Tab-separated table of C-alpha atoms and ligand atoms in Angstrom:
chain	number	residue	atom	x	y	z
A	1	MET	CA	34.497	5.813	98.384
A	2	LYS	CA	35.680	2.415	97.137
A	3	ILE	CA	37.058	2.249	93.591
A	4	LEU	CA	36.528	-1.279	92.312
A	5	HIS	CA	37.570	-2.795	89.007
A	6	ARG	CA	36.602	-6.454	89.421
A	7	LYS	CA	33.125	-7.899	88.897
A	8	ALA	CA	33.429	-10.203	91.953
A	9	ASP	CA	34.267	-7.233	94.223
A	10	ILE	CA	31.296	-5.084	93.191
A	11	ILE	CA	28.871	-8.037	93.411
A	12	ASP	CA	30.175	-8.773	96.933
A	13	ALA	CA	29.924	-5.108	98.011
A	14	THR	CA	26.356	-4.787	96.682
A	15	LYS	CA	25.194	-8.038	98.287
A	16	ALA	CA	26.836	-7.140	101.615
A	17	TRP	CA	24.920	-3.849	101.749
A	18	GLN	CA	21.667	-5.559	100.808
A	19	SER	CA	22.182	-8.272	103.444
A	20	GLU	CA	22.220	-5.441	106.000
A	21	GLY	CA	18.836	-4.297	104.688
A	22	GLU	CA	20.255	-1.359	102.724
A	23	THR	CA	19.051	-0.367	99.261
A	24	VAL	CA	21.435	0.290	96.382
A	25	CYS	CA	21.107	2.647	93.407
A	26	LEU	CA	23.287	2.280	90.308
A	27	VAL	CA	24.240	5.290	88.155
A	28	PRO	CA	25.669	3.969	84.866
A	29	THR	CA	28.005	6.413	83.070
A	30	MET	CA	30.775	6.496	80.513
A	31	GLY	CA	32.744	8.876	82.742
A	32	ASN	CA	33.984	12.362	81.963
A	33	ILE	CA	31.775	13.350	84.859
A	34	HIS	CA	29.892	16.650	84.579
A	35	GLN	CA	27.054	18.346	86.453
A	36	GLY	CA	24.472	16.229	84.600
A	37	HIS	CA	26.023	13.035	86.013
A	38	LEU	CA	26.382	14.666	89.456
A	39	ALA	CA	22.664	15.514	89.477
A	40	LEU	CA	21.868	11.838	88.837
A	41	ILE	CA	24.239	10.786	91.634
A	42	SER	CA	22.633	13.280	93.991
A	43	LYS	CA	19.141	11.930	93.196
A	44	ALA	CA	20.512	8.391	93.653
A	45	ARG	CA	21.732	9.329	97.152
A	46	LYS	CA	18.215	10.512	98.024
A	47	SER	CA	16.632	7.343	96.587
A	48	ALA	CA	18.755	4.620	98.194
A	49	ASN	CA	21.108	3.981	101.127
A	50	ARG	CA	24.064	3.167	98.888
A	51	VAL	CA	25.114	4.531	95.507
A	52	VAL	CA	27.329	2.842	92.922
A	53	VAL	CA	28.558	4.869	89.935
A	54	SER	CA	29.801	2.765	87.045
A	55	ILE	CA	32.320	4.259	84.651
A	56	TYR	CA	32.881	2.328	81.450
A	57	VAL	CA	33.269	3.492	77.853
A	58	ASN	CA	31.336	0.677	76.212
A	59	PRO	CA	32.888	-0.261	72.849
A	60	ALA	CA	29.749	-2.171	71.796
A	61	GLN	CA	27.674	0.993	71.489
A	62	PHE	CA	30.061	2.762	69.118
A	63	GLY	CA	29.903	2.082	65.388
A	64	THR	CA	32.721	2.144	62.854
A	65	GLY	CA	33.931	5.702	62.377
A	66	GLU	CA	32.308	6.894	65.625
A	67	ASP	CA	34.262	8.473	68.481
A	68	PHE	CA	35.180	5.415	70.611
A	69	ASP	CA	38.941	6.096	70.411
A	70	SER	CA	38.669	9.817	71.095
A	71	TYR	CA	35.947	9.569	73.790
A	72	PRO	CA	37.405	11.265	76.911
A	73	ARG	CA	38.698	8.821	79.541
A	74	THR	CA	39.354	10.751	82.726
A	75	LEU	CA	39.008	8.291	85.622
A	76	ASN	CA	41.152	10.182	88.163
A	77	ASP	CA	39.366	13.476	87.496
A	78	ASP	CA	36.006	11.643	87.551
A	79	CYS	CA	36.685	10.186	91.015
A	80	ALA	CA	37.672	13.655	92.256
A	81	ALA	CA	34.571	15.269	90.708
A	82	ILE	CA	32.270	12.646	92.257
A	83	ALA	CA	33.943	13.093	95.666
A	84	ALA	CA	33.652	16.899	95.416
A	85	GLY	CA	30.000	16.580	94.369
A	86	GLY	CA	29.058	14.708	97.540
A	87	GLY	CA	30.518	11.284	96.785
A	88	CYS	CA	29.091	7.821	96.379
A	89	ASP	CA	29.763	4.488	98.076
A	90	ALA	CA	31.575	2.779	95.225
A	91	ILE	CA	32.843	3.613	91.783
A	92	TYR	CA	32.860	0.556	89.540
A	93	ALA	CA	35.355	1.002	86.710
A	94	PRO	CA	35.818	-2.346	84.968
A	95	VAL	CA	38.731	-2.625	82.548
A	96	SER	CA	36.517	-4.608	80.172
A	97	MET	CA	32.935	-5.869	80.349
A	98	TYR	CA	33.470	-8.537	77.683
A	99	GLU	CA	35.377	-11.814	77.665
A	100	ALA	CA	37.383	-12.592	74.543
A	101	MET	CA	34.759	-14.983	73.151
A	102	HIS	CA	31.723	-12.852	74.075
A	103	ALA	CA	28.931	-13.888	71.704
A	104	THR	CA	25.586	-13.016	73.314
A	105	SER	CA	23.733	-9.715	72.992
A	106	ILE	CA	20.366	-8.206	73.768
A	107	THR	CA	18.750	-6.628	70.717
A	108	PRO	CA	15.843	-4.413	71.757
A	109	SER	CA	13.015	-3.678	69.366
A	110	GLY	CA	9.971	-1.401	69.871
A	111	VAL	CA	11.094	1.997	71.177
A	112	ALA	CA	14.676	1.159	70.122
A	113	LEU	CA	13.806	1.125	66.412
A	114	PRO	CA	13.269	4.807	65.422
A	115	MET	CA	15.671	7.768	65.689
A	116	GLU	CA	19.003	6.558	67.145
A	117	GLY	CA	18.068	2.944	66.394
A	118	GLN	CA	17.499	3.727	62.745
A	119	LEU	CA	20.619	5.857	62.281
A	120	ARG	CA	22.974	3.842	64.521
A	121	PRO	CA	21.735	0.237	64.232
A	122	HIS	CA	24.456	-1.145	66.562
A	123	PHE	CA	23.751	1.391	69.293
A	124	PHE	CA	20.902	0.064	71.429
A	125	THR	CA	22.142	-3.528	71.198
A	126	GLY	CA	25.396	-2.237	72.705
A	127	VAL	CA	23.586	-0.173	75.342
A	128	ALA	CA	21.069	-2.873	76.356
A	129	THR	CA	23.733	-5.578	76.542
A	130	VAL	CA	26.116	-3.559	78.712
A	131	VAL	CA	23.342	-2.244	80.977
A	132	PHE	CA	22.002	-5.784	81.432
A	133	LYS	CA	25.518	-6.944	82.378
A	134	LEU	CA	25.874	-3.984	84.780
A	135	PHE	CA	22.589	-5.022	86.415
A	136	VAL	CA	24.138	-8.471	86.972
A	137	HIS	CA	27.403	-7.043	88.322
A	138	ILE	CA	25.483	-4.614	90.551
A	139	PRO	CA	22.175	-6.284	91.462
A	140	ALA	CA	20.845	-2.908	92.609
A	141	ASP	CA	17.346	-1.960	93.760
A	142	PHE	CA	17.318	1.176	91.578
A	143	ALA	CA	19.158	2.485	88.530
A	144	ILE	CA	18.941	6.052	87.323
A	145	PHE	CA	19.157	7.423	83.770
A	146	GLY	CA	18.981	10.938	82.325
A	147	GLU	CA	16.151	12.254	80.154
A	148	LYS	CA	18.889	13.850	78.039
A	149	ASP	CA	19.097	10.402	76.407
A	150	PHE	CA	15.335	9.950	76.442
A	151	GLN	CA	15.218	7.088	73.962
A	152	GLN	CA	17.901	5.218	75.912
A	153	LEU	CA	15.800	5.612	79.078
A	154	ALA	CA	12.760	4.234	77.215
A	155	VAL	CA	14.789	1.288	75.875
A	156	ILE	CA	16.048	0.404	79.360
A	157	ARG	CA	12.540	0.636	80.823
A	158	GLN	CA	11.271	-1.621	78.053
A	159	MET	CA	14.099	-4.121	78.618
A	160	VAL	CA	13.460	-4.239	82.382
A	161	LYS	CA	9.755	-4.859	81.766
A	162	ASP	CA	10.197	-7.386	78.959
A	163	LEU	CA	12.903	-9.424	80.697
A	164	ASP	CA	11.350	-9.223	84.210
A	165	ILE	CA	14.472	-7.635	85.680
A	166	ASN	CA	13.971	-6.865	89.356
A	167	ILE	CA	15.096	-3.223	89.401
A	168	HIS	CA	13.271	0.132	89.541
A	169	ILE	CA	14.305	2.608	86.856
A	170	LEU	CA	14.428	6.273	87.890
A	171	ALA	CA	14.714	9.246	85.527
A	172	HIS	CA	16.306	12.655	85.950
A	173	PRO	CA	15.506	15.770	83.867
A	174	THR	CA	18.199	17.191	81.594
A	175	ILE	CA	20.759	19.482	83.202
A	176	ARG	CA	21.685	22.438	81.002
A	177	GLU	CA	24.327	25.144	80.827
A	178	ALA	CA	23.056	28.632	81.652
A	179	ASP	CA	22.614	29.251	77.917
A	180	GLY	CA	20.429	26.147	77.516
A	181	LEU	CA	22.927	23.716	75.967
A	182	ALA	CA	22.367	20.238	77.444
A	183	LEU	CA	25.491	19.112	79.302
A	184	SER	CA	27.257	16.314	77.452
A	185	SER	CA	30.742	14.850	77.327
A	186	ARG	CA	30.597	15.487	73.567
A	187	ASN	CA	30.338	19.263	74.124
A	188	TYR	CA	34.111	19.171	74.758
A	189	TYR	CA	34.626	18.392	71.059
A	190	LEU	CA	33.053	21.719	70.010
A	191	SER	CA	35.245	24.543	68.710
A	192	THR	CA	34.705	28.019	70.184
A	193	LYS	CA	32.569	28.954	67.197
A	194	GLU	CA	30.521	25.756	67.387
A	195	ARG	CA	30.060	26.171	71.142
A	196	ARG	CA	28.614	29.657	70.526
A	197	LEU	CA	26.106	28.190	68.084
A	198	ALA	CA	25.165	25.078	70.101
A	199	PRO	CA	22.639	26.731	72.520
A	200	LYS	CA	20.516	27.526	69.462
A	201	ILE	CA	19.391	23.867	69.484
A	202	TYR	CA	17.469	24.186	72.746
A	203	LYS	CA	16.269	27.723	71.922
A	204	GLN	CA	14.852	26.411	68.657
A	205	MET	CA	13.154	23.481	70.400
A	206	GLN	CA	11.593	25.881	72.904
A	207	GLU	CA	10.370	28.059	70.031
A	208	THR	CA	8.898	24.992	68.319
A	209	THR	CA	7.103	23.782	71.457
A	210	ALA	CA	5.694	27.306	71.988
A	211	LEU	CA	4.361	27.352	68.407
A	212	LEU	CA	2.872	23.880	68.787
A	213	LYS	CA	1.155	24.917	72.003
A	214	LYS	CA	-0.316	27.915	70.166
A	215	GLY	CA	-1.845	25.500	67.675
A	216	VAL	CA	0.545	25.850	64.725
A	217	GLU	CA	0.481	22.655	62.675
A	218	ALA	CA	3.385	20.348	63.545
A	219	SER	CA	4.592	19.911	59.943
A	220	ILE	CA	4.856	23.717	59.572
A	221	ALA	CA	6.542	24.329	62.939
A	222	LEU	CA	9.068	21.527	62.377
A	223	LYS	CA	9.891	22.595	58.810
A	224	GLN	CA	10.404	26.186	59.922
A	225	ALA	CA	12.684	25.058	62.784
A	226	LYS	CA	14.871	22.967	60.459
A	227	GLU	CA	15.191	25.867	58.025
A	228	LYS	CA	16.213	28.206	60.851
A	229	LEU	CA	18.782	25.728	62.183
A	230	HIS	CA	20.281	25.258	58.709
A	231	SER	CA	20.528	28.985	58.115
A	232	ALA	CA	22.050	29.469	61.604
A	233	GLY	CA	24.932	27.219	60.482
A	234	PHE	CA	24.052	23.667	61.545
A	235	ASP	CA	25.490	21.353	58.933
A	236	LYS	CA	23.212	18.378	59.082
A	237	ILE	CA	20.028	17.516	60.958
A	238	ASP	CA	19.558	13.758	61.421
A	239	TYR	CA	16.076	14.303	62.821
A	240	TYR	CA	13.980	17.059	64.341
A	241	ASP	CA	10.562	15.588	65.077
A	242	LEU	CA	7.567	15.632	67.326
A	243	ARG	CA	7.081	12.161	68.779
A	244	GLN	CA	4.715	10.493	71.222
A	245	LEU	CA	6.330	9.053	74.310
A	246	ASP	CA	4.717	5.628	74.497
A	247	ASP	CA	6.209	4.287	71.248
A	248	LEU	CA	8.466	7.187	70.134
A	249	GLN	CA	6.712	7.278	66.766
A	250	PRO	CA	6.244	10.649	65.005
A	251	CYS	CA	2.969	12.441	65.639
A	252	ASN	CA	1.273	15.467	64.122
A	253	ARG	CA	-0.754	16.545	67.071
A	254	PRO	CA	1.090	17.763	70.174
A	255	THR	CA	-0.119	16.485	73.530
A	256	GLU	CA	1.335	16.522	77.032
A	257	ASN	CA	2.528	13.067	76.088
A	258	SER	CA	4.775	14.203	73.225
A	259	ARG	CA	8.220	15.753	72.881
A	260	VAL	CA	10.414	17.325	70.256
A	261	PHE	CA	13.514	15.198	69.616
A	262	THR	CA	16.595	16.167	67.655
A	263	ALA	CA	19.989	14.848	66.588
A	264	ILE	CA	22.052	17.478	64.875
A	265	TRP	CA	25.626	17.940	63.677
A	266	LEU	CA	27.969	20.800	64.443
A	267	GLY	CA	31.044	20.116	62.308
A	268	SER	CA	32.097	16.589	63.233
A	269	THR	CA	30.172	16.556	66.545
A	270	ARG	CA	26.727	14.989	66.778
A	271	LEU	CA	24.505	16.344	69.566
A	272	ILE	CA	21.140	14.998	70.732
A	273	ASP	CA	18.506	16.750	72.789
A	274	ASN	CA	14.777	16.700	73.470
A	275	CYS	CA	12.202	19.082	74.865
A	276	ALA	CA	8.885	18.386	76.563
A	277	LEU	CA	5.756	20.287	75.675
B	1	AMP	P1	26.900	9.165	79.607
B	1	AMP	O1	28.094	9.181	80.495
B	1	AMP	O2	26.868	10.279	78.610
B	1	AMP	O3	26.650	7.812	78.990
B	1	AMP	O4	25.646	9.451	80.546
B	1	AMP	C1	25.422	8.699	81.709
B	1	AMP	C2	24.066	9.034	82.238
B	1	AMP	O5	23.992	10.427	82.518
B	1	AMP	C3	22.936	8.728	81.252
B	1	AMP	O6	21.811	8.224	81.963
B	1	AMP	C4	22.644	10.086	80.662
B	1	AMP	O7	21.323	10.221	80.173
B	1	AMP	C5	22.874	10.984	81.855
B	1	AMP	N1	23.176	12.350	81.423
B	1	AMP	C6	24.136	12.762	80.568
B	1	AMP	N2	24.062	14.091	80.374
B	1	AMP	C7	23.025	14.525	81.127
B	1	AMP	C8	22.427	15.796	81.350
B	1	AMP	N3	22.869	16.902	80.748
B	1	AMP	N4	21.369	15.874	82.180
B	1	AMP	C9	20.883	14.761	82.798
B	1	AMP	N5	21.404	13.522	82.618
B	1	AMP	C10	22.461	13.411	81.808
């Protein structure tokens, strides 16, 4: 498993594999590797001959007052976890993705506008710009993203389509703890009490989807869910909506093509999750 830090080295490695007729799959991450990331890496290994895992905490996707400084940076442990989980061909861990005078960004619209885009206006510009740059550093055949960050996946798919980028985007379902909490690097911020409460998010989403499937009106099911989450002890709900998947706009009528999406605070930790019908 090569560990590369320089753009020229990862471009050379990727092109050398491809010149031998091998396919390459990129797994972009911010590190602090957990079973969710390992599931993506495992799917990547099945999808391509070579797998590159990028590890980079991207400053451009954090806003003022967000957790950029405290975000866990655990490169040595990450390399060990990836090796123990079956490995990959190269880990790309650039020191920085931006030159001092960096002045060009990609600002996605469409599916990037609601939810995270509305609440964190810097976020998808940061994500799209760094992912585009990663696609240049690793001109892979495939890249894989988790449904845990469903809107991010939709934004990347839209960017690839709109900008004619020659890469296939793969998706992986959300990996959860046994109690239903979606794995996330941000779960490590939770206190013991908050961690006990956190699985309620997914349980509530499952309850909501069950009610919707029974025909309960969306506005009623969603209102009831928010009330239950507040009374369970969740401080603030940024959103808890039913949305259609093509444009991520809210909808009242559940279909197979809709999901419940939430962003919710537990103390100072903001968690996101989504649940298919
Ligand atoms: P991150 O390191 O949090 O930026 O995540 C890197 C990639 O792993 C993204 O495509 C995420 O959607 C994906 N990911 C993170 N957590 C999970 C999870 N619990 N299940 C599946 N994919 C995940």
